[in-house]
Amino acid sequence: MVTLKPGLLLGGIKQSIVGSGFVPLKGTDVKVFGRQQPNYFAANNRDIYIILLLSDLRFLNGRIVFLLSELFSSINFIVIVPPPFEFQPPLLISTDYNMGLVIVPHDVPIREMFSDRFDADRHPVVKIVGYGFPICIRINEQGQAVGYDWNVFRTILVHLKLRWHVTVYELNSTMELMEWFNKELYEGNIEILIDRTFRPDTKSVQHVLPEMNGVCLIIPKTQKYEILQHLLRPFASTAWIVLTVALLVGSCIAKRHFRHSLLDTLIFGVDLDAGNVSRKERIVLFGCLVVFFILSEAYQAKLLALISSSRYPPDPKTVAEFLQTDTLLYVGEATATVLSFRPSLTGRVRKAADYWFTFDGEQDYGTLMQCPVAWDFFLRWTTRHYNLHGYNVRPRVHIVAENILSLPASYTFSCSFLLYPRFKVYLDRIYESGLMRYWQTEQDRRQMFEQKFVFVENEIISFNDLIMVWIVLGIGHGLARHCDAHSGRVGTAPARCSTADKTSIPIPIPVGTTLIT
């Protein structure tokens, strides 16, 4: 948008901007307020001001440039001055970001008049300070600045061919430190402050981007299944109920019509070719044995697959799945904010001022944390244990992928930093192109695709679990032998017959045989 100011006719300007009221410019129709506060947010618009100067070129100096920048609170203006010689086209003069005069060619389109007026060599070193979470910006072991926020600003600085100096502070957040940051920003000692959570005063410029930082749930990992849970997992609860009812009903029916109990037959087996087994009983027992064999093989196959692949219950992936657990959330001062965004969490959130949370799994409650920061801590923990043990260790906490809150990202610029309009355009374009989110989720992609960060269960079943299995098998075999021995004693009951010589001879008589005396 080009804004034409026809009433702005500047003559020879020799007065400075002083006084409490307004100062009339000599030979002009413009009134400039001496104590006008520059609106630095006005530099964000794309308006271009065109000024017609009806005076000699000798009067066009740096003072007029400063006056125009103070008047319009912008440096996007063009000054049209008469030519030095007759029959020549007028001169188009603009300024660069160092407040220097630049002659603009006539054949340049208006959209391109301000694109190439920046001279990086003339601009001093950009002073950048990083603070906040290490994943945003930090100094690595090689002494280089890294972090996804630094990737954004480094791209802009390299594209502008600027020089920079980065200082990263790793201090606790205090009011004195925040006041010192505001003071340094106002004095120009800090030109860019990279801290997404910093809230500057009115003397600095804060550029806010849309939602970038989601807040995630960090909860303890699920505990592994017990041996009894492993044994019950192959079949659903309804299947176990149906099988139990069918077995009991079948045993009661078989006990009335057959000599052998159905339960004993399925557990201990029976000789179907025996002479005392009827044809009808043989058919029923054979069918039951076939069904029992199919169910037992399916049970063993599924049990082996489950116990070797998933020893742990699945972790919640959404907030709805988290609400089905009994885990509490410990939150600081943001309790009301969390409940306003997620009313379903009512009753699960506890306000605690002095709670602590570690990724070693030493607590039984969860908390809230910014998703990129949580992933950074998660990957650091995984890498540290991988380097310590030489193999992947199961994490102690779980990050729920669904976001609870949405927080905007903000960056702070000094009011004296003249390159802020350019940085604003770059930040907006990088955000709209998706590069900023691409850099931010780089850690997530590493966690998903790098072999080092893919967790593989090393202990499929521990030695203690094997001991429990052996104990259960031993108890089962003992009970089976005891039942078998008891059944043998009941099946052949001894009987005594009296002979003429009064000698008692024990004769084994099967159960159900009628003794004729």
Coordinates of C-alpha atoms in Angstrom, one line a residue:
M1 CA 0.0 0.0 0.0
V2 CA 1.4 3.4 -1.0
T3 CA 0.2 6.4 1.1
L4 CA 0.6 9.7 -0.6
K5 CA 0.9 12.8 1.6
P6 CA 0.2 15.7 -0.7
G7 CA 0.2 18.3 2.0
L8 CA 3.7 17.5 3.1
L9 CA 5.9 20.2 1.4
L10 CA 9.3 20.4 3.0
G11 CA 11.4 23.4 2.5
G12 CA 14.7 24.3 4.0
I13 CA 14.6 22.7 7.5
K14 CA 17.0 24.2 10.0
Q15 CA 15.1 23.8 13.3
S16 CA 15.4 20.9 15.7
I17 CA 12.6 19.1 17.4
V18 CA 12.5 20.8 20.8
G19 CA 9.8 22.3 23.0
S20 CA 6.9 21.0 24.9
G21 CA 4.3 21.7 22.2
F22 CA 4.7 21.4 18.5
V23 CA 7.4 23.0 16.4
P24 CA 6.3 24.4 13.0
L25 CA 8.7 23.5 10.2
K26 CA 9.9 26.5 8.3
G27 CA 8.2 26.9 4.9
T28 CA 5.9 23.9 5.4
D29 CA 2.4 23.0 6.3
V30 CA 3.4 20.3 8.7
K31 CA 3.4 20.4 12.5
V32 CA 5.7 18.0 14.3
F33 CA 5.2 17.3 18.0
G34 CA 8.4 17.6 19.9
R35 CA 7.6 15.0 22.5
Q36 CA 6.0 12.5 20.2
Q37 CA 6.7 8.9 21.4
P38 CA 7.7 6.8 18.4
N39 CA 5.4 3.9 17.8
Y40 CA 7.6 1.1 16.9
F41 CA 4.8 -1.2 16.1
A42 CA 4.0 1.1 13.2
A43 CA 7.2 -0.1 11.6
N44 CA 5.5 -3.4 11.1
N45 CA 3.0 -2.2 8.5
R46 CA 3.8 -2.1 4.8
D47 CA 2.8 1.5 4.1
I48 CA 5.2 3.5 2.0
Y49 CA 5.2 7.3 2.5
I50 CA 6.0 9.5 -0.5
I51 CA 7.3 13.0 0.4
L52 CA 7.7 15.8 -2.2
L53 CA 10.6 18.1 -1.2
L54 CA 10.5 21.4 -3.1
S55 CA 13.9 22.7 -2.2
D56 CA 17.6 22.3 -3.1
L57 CA 19.2 19.0 -2.7
R58 CA 21.8 20.6 -0.3
F59 CA 19.2 20.7 2.5
L60 CA 18.5 17.0 2.3
N61 CA 20.7 15.7 5.2
G62 CA 20.6 13.2 8.0
R63 CA 18.5 15.6 10.2
I64 CA 15.6 15.4 7.8
V65 CA 15.9 11.7 7.6
F66 CA 15.7 11.4 11.4
L67 CA 12.8 13.8 11.4
L68 CA 10.9 11.8 8.9
S69 CA 11.5 8.5 10.8
E70 CA 10.3 10.1 14.0
L71 CA 7.3 11.6 12.3
F72 CA 6.1 8.5 10.6
S73 CA 7.6 6.0 13.1
S74 CA 8.8 4.1 10.1
I75 CA 11.7 4.2 7.6
N76 CA 9.5 3.2 4.6
F77 CA 9.4 6.5 2.8
I78 CA 10.6 8.0 -0.5
V79 CA 11.7 11.7 -0.8
I80 CA 11.2 13.3 -4.2
V81 CA 13.5 16.2 -4.8
P82 CA 14.1 18.5 -7.8
P83 CA 17.0 17.6 -10.1
P84 CA 20.2 19.5 -9.8
F85 CA 20.0 20.5 -13.5
E86 CA 17.2 21.5 -15.7
F87 CA 15.5 19.0 -18.0
Q88 CA 16.4 16.1 -15.8
P89 CA 14.0 13.8 -14.0
P90 CA 13.5 14.3 -10.3
L91 CA 15.5 12.2 -7.8
L92 CA 14.0 9.5 -5.7
I93 CA 15.8 9.2 -2.4
S94 CA 15.2 6.6 0.3
T95 CA 17.1 5.4 3.4
D96 CA 18.7 2.2 4.3
Y97 CA 18.5 0.5 7.7
N98 CA 21.5 2.5 8.8
M99 CA 19.7 5.8 8.2
G100 CA 21.8 6.5 5.2
L101 CA 20.6 8.1 2.0
V102 CA 20.1 5.8 -1.0
I103 CA 19.2 7.0 -4.6
V104 CA 16.4 4.8 -6.0
P105 CA 16.3 4.2 -9.8
H106 CA 13.2 5.2 -11.6
D107 CA 12.6 1.9 -13.3
V108 CA 12.4 -0.1 -10.0
P109 CA 8.9 -1.2 -9.1
I110 CA 7.5 0.1 -5.8
R111 CA 7.5 -3.4 -4.3
E112 CA 11.2 -3.7 -4.9
M113 CA 12.4 -0.3 -3.9
F114 CA 13.1 -1.4 -0.4
S115 CA 14.3 -4.9 -1.0
D116 CA 18.0 -4.2 -1.8
R117 CA 18.8 -1.2 0.3
F118 CA 20.3 -3.2 3.1
D119 CA 24.1 -3.3 3.4
A120 CA 25.1 -6.0 5.9
D121 CA 28.8 -4.9 6.1
R122 CA 27.8 -1.5 7.5
H123 CA 25.6 -3.0 10.2
P124 CA 27.3 -3.8 13.5
V125 CA 27.4 -7.2 15.2
V126 CA 23.9 -8.3 16.3
K127 CA 23.8 -8.9 20.0
I128 CA 21.7 -12.0 20.9
V129 CA 20.9 -13.4 24.3
G130 CA 19.3 -16.8 24.9
Y131 CA 17.5 -17.8 28.0
G132 CA 15.0 -20.4 29.0
F133 CA 14.7 -24.0 28.2
P134 CA 17.9 -25.6 26.8
I135 CA 16.0 -27.1 23.8
C136 CA 15.2 -23.7 22.5
I137 CA 18.8 -22.4 22.6
R138 CA 21.9 -23.7 24.4
I139 CA 25.7 -24.0 24.0
N140 CA 26.8 -27.6 23.3
E141 CA 30.0 -29.3 24.3
Q142 CA 31.8 -27.8 21.2
G143 CA 30.9 -24.3 22.2
Q144 CA 28.3 -23.8 19.5
A145 CA 24.8 -22.5 19.9
V146 CA 22.1 -25.1 19.1
G147 CA 18.4 -25.4 19.5
Y148 CA 15.4 -25.1 17.2
D149 CA 14.8 -21.5 18.1
W150 CA 18.4 -20.8 17.3
N151 CA 18.0 -22.6 13.9
V152 CA 15.3 -20.0 13.0
F153 CA 17.4 -16.9 13.9
R154 CA 20.6 -18.4 12.5
T155 CA 18.8 -18.9 9.2
I156 CA 17.7 -15.2 9.1
L157 CA 21.2 -14.0 10.1
V158 CA 22.9 -16.0 7.5
H159 CA 20.5 -15.0 4.8
L160 CA 21.0 -11.3 5.7
K161 CA 24.8 -11.9 5.8
L162 CA 25.0 -10.4 9.3
R163 CA 27.5 -11.0 12.1
W164 CA 26.3 -12.0 15.5
H165 CA 27.4 -12.7 19.0
V166 CA 25.3 -15.1 21.1
T167 CA 25.3 -15.3 24.9
V168 CA 23.2 -18.0 26.7
Y169 CA 22.3 -17.6 30.4
E170 CA 21.5 -20.6 32.5
L171 CA 20.2 -18.9 35.6
N172 CA 17.1 -19.2 37.8
S173 CA 14.3 -17.0 36.8
T174 CA 14.0 -14.1 39.2
M175 CA 12.4 -10.6 39.1
E176 CA 15.9 -9.0 39.2
L177 CA 17.0 -11.0 36.1
M178 CA 13.8 -10.0 34.2
E179 CA 14.3 -6.3 35.1
W180 CA 17.9 -6.5 34.0
F181 CA 16.8 -8.0 30.7
N182 CA 14.4 -5.2 30.2
K183 CA 17.0 -2.6 31.0
E184 CA 19.5 -4.1 28.6
L185 CA 16.9 -4.3 25.9
Y186 CA 16.0 -0.6 26.4
E187 CA 19.7 0.5 26.3
G188 CA 20.4 -1.5 23.2
N189 CA 23.0 -3.9 24.9
I190 CA 20.7 -6.7 24.0
E191 CA 19.1 -6.5 20.5
I192 CA 17.4 -9.9 20.4
L193 CA 16.2 -12.0 23.4
I194 CA 15.3 -15.6 22.6
D195 CA 13.0 -16.7 25.4
R196 CA 9.5 -17.8 24.5
T197 CA 8.1 -17.2 28.0
F198 CA 9.7 -13.7 28.6
R199 CA 7.2 -10.8 29.1
P200 CA 8.9 -7.5 28.3
D201 CA 7.7 -4.1 29.3
T202 CA 6.5 -1.3 27.0
K203 CA 10.0 -0.2 26.1
S204 CA 10.7 -3.3 24.0
V205 CA 9.1 -4.9 21.0
Q206 CA 7.6 -8.4 21.4
H207 CA 6.8 -10.4 18.3
V208 CA 4.2 -13.0 18.9
L209 CA 3.6 -16.0 16.7
P210 CA 0.5 -18.3 16.8
E211 CA 0.4 -21.5 18.7
M212 CA 3.7 -23.2 18.8
N213 CA 4.2 -24.8 22.2
G214 CA 1.6 -27.4 23.2
V215 CA 1.5 -28.5 26.8
C216 CA 1.6 -32.3 27.2
L217 CA 0.8 -34.7 30.0
I218 CA 3.9 -36.4 31.6
I219 CA 2.8 -39.4 33.5
P220 CA 4.5 -42.5 35.0
K221 CA 4.9 -45.5 32.8
T222 CA 2.6 -48.4 33.3
Q223 CA 3.8 -51.2 35.5
K224 CA 4.4 -54.7 34.1
Y225 CA 1.8 -57.4 34.3
E226 CA 1.9 -59.9 37.1
I227 CA 2.1 -63.6 36.4
L228 CA -1.6 -64.1 37.1
Q229 CA -2.5 -61.2 34.7
H230 CA -0.3 -62.9 32.1
L231 CA -2.2 -66.1 32.5
L232 CA -5.6 -64.5 32.2
R233 CA -4.8 -62.1 29.3
P234 CA -5.1 -64.6 26.3
F235 CA -8.9 -64.8 26.8
A236 CA -11.3 -62.0 27.5
S237 CA -13.2 -61.9 30.8
T238 CA -16.4 -62.9 29.1
A239 CA -14.7 -65.9 27.5
W240 CA -13.4 -67.1 30.8
I241 CA -16.9 -66.8 32.3
V242 CA -18.5 -68.7 29.4
L243 CA -15.8 -71.5 29.6
T244 CA -16.3 -71.8 33.4
V245 CA -20.0 -72.0 33.2
A246 CA -19.9 -74.5 30.3
L247 CA -17.4 -76.7 32.2
L248 CA -19.5 -76.7 35.4
V249 CA -22.8 -77.4 33.6
G250 CA -21.1 -80.1 31.4
S251 CA -19.6 -81.7 34.5
C252 CA -23.0 -81.8 36.2
I253 CA -24.7 -83.3 33.2
A254 CA -22.0 -85.8 32.6
K255 CA -22.0 -86.9 36.2
R256 CA -25.6 -88.0 35.9
H257 CA -25.3 -90.0 32.7
F258 CA -21.7 -91.2 32.6
R259 CA -19.4 -93.0 34.9
H260 CA -16.5 -90.7 34.4
S261 CA -16.5 -87.0 35.4
L262 CA -16.0 -84.6 32.5
L263 CA -13.6 -82.5 34.5
D264 CA -11.4 -85.4 35.5
T265 CA -11.5 -86.7 31.9
L266 CA -10.3 -83.3 30.4
I267 CA -7.6 -83.0 33.0
F268 CA -6.3 -86.5 33.4
G269 CA -7.6 -88.2 30.3
V270 CA -9.4 -91.5 29.9
D271 CA -8.9 -94.6 27.8
L272 CA -11.7 -94.4 25.3
D273 CA -11.0 -98.0 24.2
A274 CA -11.7 -99.4 27.6
G275 CA -14.5 -102.0 27.8
N276 CA -16.4 -100.2 30.6
V277 CA -16.8 -97.0 28.4
S278 CA -20.1 -96.9 26.5
R279 CA -20.4 -95.8 22.9
K280 CA -22.4 -92.7 23.8
E281 CA -19.9 -91.7 26.5
R282 CA -17.0 -92.3 24.1
I283 CA -18.5 -89.9 21.5
V284 CA -19.2 -87.2 24.0
L285 CA -15.7 -87.5 25.7
F286 CA -14.0 -87.5 22.3
G287 CA -15.8 -84.3 21.2
C288 CA -15.0 -82.6 24.5
L289 CA -11.3 -83.6 24.2
V290 CA -11.1 -82.1 20.7
V291 CA -12.7 -78.8 21.8
F292 CA -10.4 -78.7 24.9
F293 CA -7.3 -79.4 22.7
I294 CA -8.2 -76.6 20.3
L295 CA -8.8 -74.1 23.1
S296 CA -5.6 -75.1 25.0
E297 CA -3.5 -74.8 21.9
A298 CA -5.0 -71.4 21.1
Y299 CA -4.5 -70.3 24.7
Q300 CA -0.8 -71.4 24.7
A301 CA 0.0 -69.7 21.4
K302 CA -1.6 -66.4 22.5
L303 CA 0.0 -66.6 25.9
L304 CA 3.4 -67.0 24.4
A305 CA 2.9 -64.1 21.9
L306 CA 1.6 -61.8 24.7
I307 CA 4.2 -62.6 27.3
S308 CA 7.1 -62.3 24.8
S309 CA 6.0 -59.0 23.1
S310 CA 4.0 -56.9 25.5
R311 CA 4.8 -57.3 29.2
Y312 CA 3.3 -53.9 30.0
P313 CA -0.2 -52.4 29.6
P314 CA -0.5 -49.9 26.8
D315 CA 0.2 -46.3 27.8
P316 CA -2.5 -43.7 27.3
K317 CA -2.3 -41.9 24.0
T318 CA -5.1 -39.4 24.5
V319 CA -6.6 -37.5 27.4
A320 CA -9.7 -39.7 27.3
E321 CA -7.5 -42.8 27.8
F322 CA -5.7 -41.0 30.6
L323 CA -9.0 -40.3 32.4
Q324 CA -9.6 -44.0 32.6
T325 CA -6.5 -44.4 34.9
D326 CA -6.2 -43.3 38.5
T327 CA -3.1 -41.1 38.1
L328 CA -3.3 -37.6 39.6
L329 CA -1.8 -34.5 38.1
Y330 CA 0.3 -32.1 40.2
V331 CA 0.2 -28.6 38.8
G332 CA 1.5 -25.3 40.1
E333 CA -0.2 -21.9 39.7
A334 CA -1.8 -22.9 36.3
T335 CA -4.5 -25.1 37.9
A336 CA -7.4 -22.8 37.0
T337 CA -6.1 -22.4 33.5
V338 CA -5.8 -26.1 33.0
L339 CA -9.4 -26.7 34.3
S340 CA -10.8 -23.9 32.1
F341 CA -9.3 -25.5 29.0
R342 CA -10.1 -29.1 30.1
P343 CA -13.1 -29.3 32.4
S344 CA -12.9 -33.1 32.2
L345 CA -9.7 -33.0 34.4
T346 CA -11.7 -31.8 37.4
G347 CA -10.9 -34.0 40.3
R348 CA -7.6 -35.2 38.8
V349 CA -5.6 -32.0 39.2
R350 CA -3.9 -31.1 42.5
K351 CA -2.4 -27.8 43.2
A352 CA 1.1 -28.1 44.7
A353 CA 3.7 -25.3 45.1
D354 CA 6.7 -27.5 46.0
Y355 CA 6.2 -30.6 44.0
W356 CA 9.1 -32.2 42.1
F357 CA 9.1 -34.4 39.0
T358 CA 11.9 -36.4 37.5
F359 CA 12.2 -38.6 34.5
D360 CA 13.6 -41.5 36.6
G361 CA 10.0 -42.5 37.6
E362 CA 10.4 -41.8 41.3
Q363 CA 6.9 -40.4 41.7
D364 CA 3.4 -41.9 41.2
Y365 CA 1.8 -38.7 39.8
G366 CA 2.0 -36.8 36.6
T367 CA 2.5 -33.2 35.6
L368 CA 2.3 -30.7 32.7
M369 CA 5.2 -29.6 30.6
Q370 CA 5.7 -28.0 27.2
C371 CA 5.9 -30.7 24.6
P372 CA 9.2 -29.8 23.0
V373 CA 10.8 -29.4 26.4
A374 CA 9.4 -32.7 27.6
W375 CA 10.7 -34.5 24.5
D376 CA 14.1 -32.9 25.0
F377 CA 14.3 -34.2 28.6
F378 CA 13.0 -37.6 27.4
L379 CA 15.7 -38.0 24.8
R380 CA 18.4 -36.8 27.1
W381 CA 17.4 -39.4 29.6
T382 CA 17.3 -42.1 26.9
T383 CA 20.7 -41.2 25.5
R384 CA 22.3 -41.0 28.9
H385 CA 21.1 -44.5 29.9
Y386 CA 22.0 -45.9 26.4
N387 CA 25.6 -44.6 26.8
L388 CA 25.8 -45.8 30.3
H389 CA 24.5 -49.4 29.8
G390 CA 25.1 -49.9 26.1
Y391 CA 21.5 -50.9 25.4
N392 CA 18.1 -49.3 25.5
V393 CA 16.4 -49.0 28.9
R394 CA 12.7 -48.7 29.2
P395 CA 11.7 -45.1 30.1
R396 CA 10.1 -44.4 33.4
V397 CA 7.7 -41.8 32.2
H398 CA 5.3 -41.5 29.3
I399 CA 4.4 -38.4 27.2
V400 CA 0.8 -38.2 26.1
A401 CA 0.7 -37.0 22.5
E402 CA -2.5 -35.0 22.8
N403 CA -1.9 -31.4 23.8
I404 CA -3.7 -29.9 26.9
L405 CA -3.0 -26.2 26.3
S406 CA -1.8 -24.1 23.4
L407 CA 0.8 -21.4 24.2
P408 CA 2.0 -18.8 21.7
A409 CA 5.7 -18.3 21.0
S410 CA 7.1 -14.8 21.5
Y411 CA 10.5 -13.2 20.8
T412 CA 11.7 -9.9 22.2
F413 CA 13.6 -7.2 20.2
S414 CA 15.2 -4.0 21.4
C415 CA 13.4 -0.7 20.6
S416 CA 16.7 0.5 19.0
F417 CA 17.1 -2.5 16.7
L418 CA 16.3 -1.1 13.3
L419 CA 16.3 -4.5 11.6
Y420 CA 13.2 -5.6 13.5
P421 CA 10.9 -5.1 10.5
R422 CA 13.0 -7.4 8.4
F423 CA 13.2 -10.0 11.2
K424 CA 9.4 -9.8 11.6
V425 CA 8.9 -10.5 7.9
Y426 CA 11.3 -13.4 8.0
L427 CA 9.7 -14.9 11.2
D428 CA 6.2 -14.7 9.7
R429 CA 7.3 -16.3 6.4
I430 CA 9.3 -19.0 8.1
Y431 CA 6.3 -19.8 10.4
E432 CA 3.8 -19.8 7.5
S433 CA 6.1 -22.0 5.4
G434 CA 6.1 -24.7 8.1
L435 CA 9.9 -24.6 8.6
M436 CA 9.6 -23.5 12.2
R437 CA 7.4 -26.4 13.1
Y438 CA 9.7 -28.7 11.1
W439 CA 12.7 -27.6 13.2
Q440 CA 10.7 -27.8 16.4
T441 CA 9.5 -31.4 15.8
E442 CA 13.0 -32.5 14.7
Q443 CA 13.5 -34.2 18.1
D444 CA 10.2 -36.1 17.7
R445 CA 11.4 -37.5 14.4
R446 CA 14.7 -38.5 15.9
Q447 CA 12.9 -40.3 18.6
M448 CA 10.8 -42.2 16.1
F449 CA 13.3 -43.1 13.5
E450 CA 16.8 -43.3 15.0
Q451 CA 17.6 -46.8 16.2
K452 CA 19.2 -45.5 19.4
F453 CA 16.0 -43.9 20.6
V454 CA 13.6 -46.7 19.6
F455 CA 13.0 -48.7 22.8
V456 CA 13.3 -52.4 22.5
E457 CA 12.3 -54.6 25.5
N458 CA 15.5 -56.4 26.6
E459 CA 14.1 -58.6 29.4
I460 CA 11.2 -60.5 27.8
I461 CA 10.6 -62.3 31.1
S462 CA 12.7 -61.9 34.2
F463 CA 14.2 -64.7 36.4
N464 CA 11.8 -63.9 39.1
D465 CA 8.9 -64.5 36.7
L466 CA 10.4 -67.8 35.7
I467 CA 10.6 -68.8 39.4
M468 CA 6.9 -68.0 39.8
V469 CA 6.0 -70.0 36.7
W470 CA 8.0 -73.0 38.1
I471 CA 6.3 -72.7 41.5
V472 CA 2.8 -72.6 39.9
L473 CA 3.7 -75.6 37.7
G474 CA 5.0 -77.5 40.7
I475 CA 1.9 -76.8 42.7
G476 CA -0.2 -77.9 39.7
H477 CA 1.6 -81.2 39.3
G478 CA 1.4 -81.9 43.0
L479 CA -2.4 -81.3 43.0
A480 CA -2.7 -83.5 39.9
R481 CA -0.8 -86.4 41.5
H482 CA -2.8 -86.0 44.7
C483 CA -6.1 -86.1 42.8
D484 CA -4.9 -89.0 40.7
A485 CA -3.9 -91.0 43.8
H486 CA -7.2 -90.2 45.5
S487 CA -9.2 -91.2 42.5
G488 CA -7.4 -94.5 42.3
R489 CA -8.1 -95.3 46.0
V490 CA -11.8 -94.5 45.5
G491 CA -12.1 -96.5 42.3
T492 CA -10.8 -99.8 43.8
A493 CA -12.2 -100.2 47.3
P494 CA -11.0 -103.3 49.2
A495 CA -13.7 -105.8 50.4
R496 CA -13.3 -108.6 52.9
C497 CA -15.0 -112.1 52.6
S498 CA -15.3 -114.7 55.4
T499 CA -14.3 -118.3 54.6
A500 CA -14.7 -121.5 56.4
D501 CA -11.4 -121.4 58.1
K502 CA -12.1 -117.9 59.4
T503 CA -9.3 -116.4 57.2
S504 CA -9.9 -112.9 55.9
I505 CA -8.7 -112.5 52.3
P506 CA -8.9 -108.9 50.8
I507 CA -10.5 -109.0 47.3
P508 CA -10.4 -105.9 45.2
I509 CA -14.0 -105.2 44.0
P510 CA -14.7 -102.3 41.5
V511 CA -17.1 -99.7 42.6
G512 CA -20.7 -100.4 41.6
T513 CA -20.4 -104.2 41.7
T514 CA -23.1 -105.9 43.7
L515 CA -22.0 -108.4 46.2
I516 CA -24.2 -111.5 46.4
T517 CA -24.1 -113.2 49.8

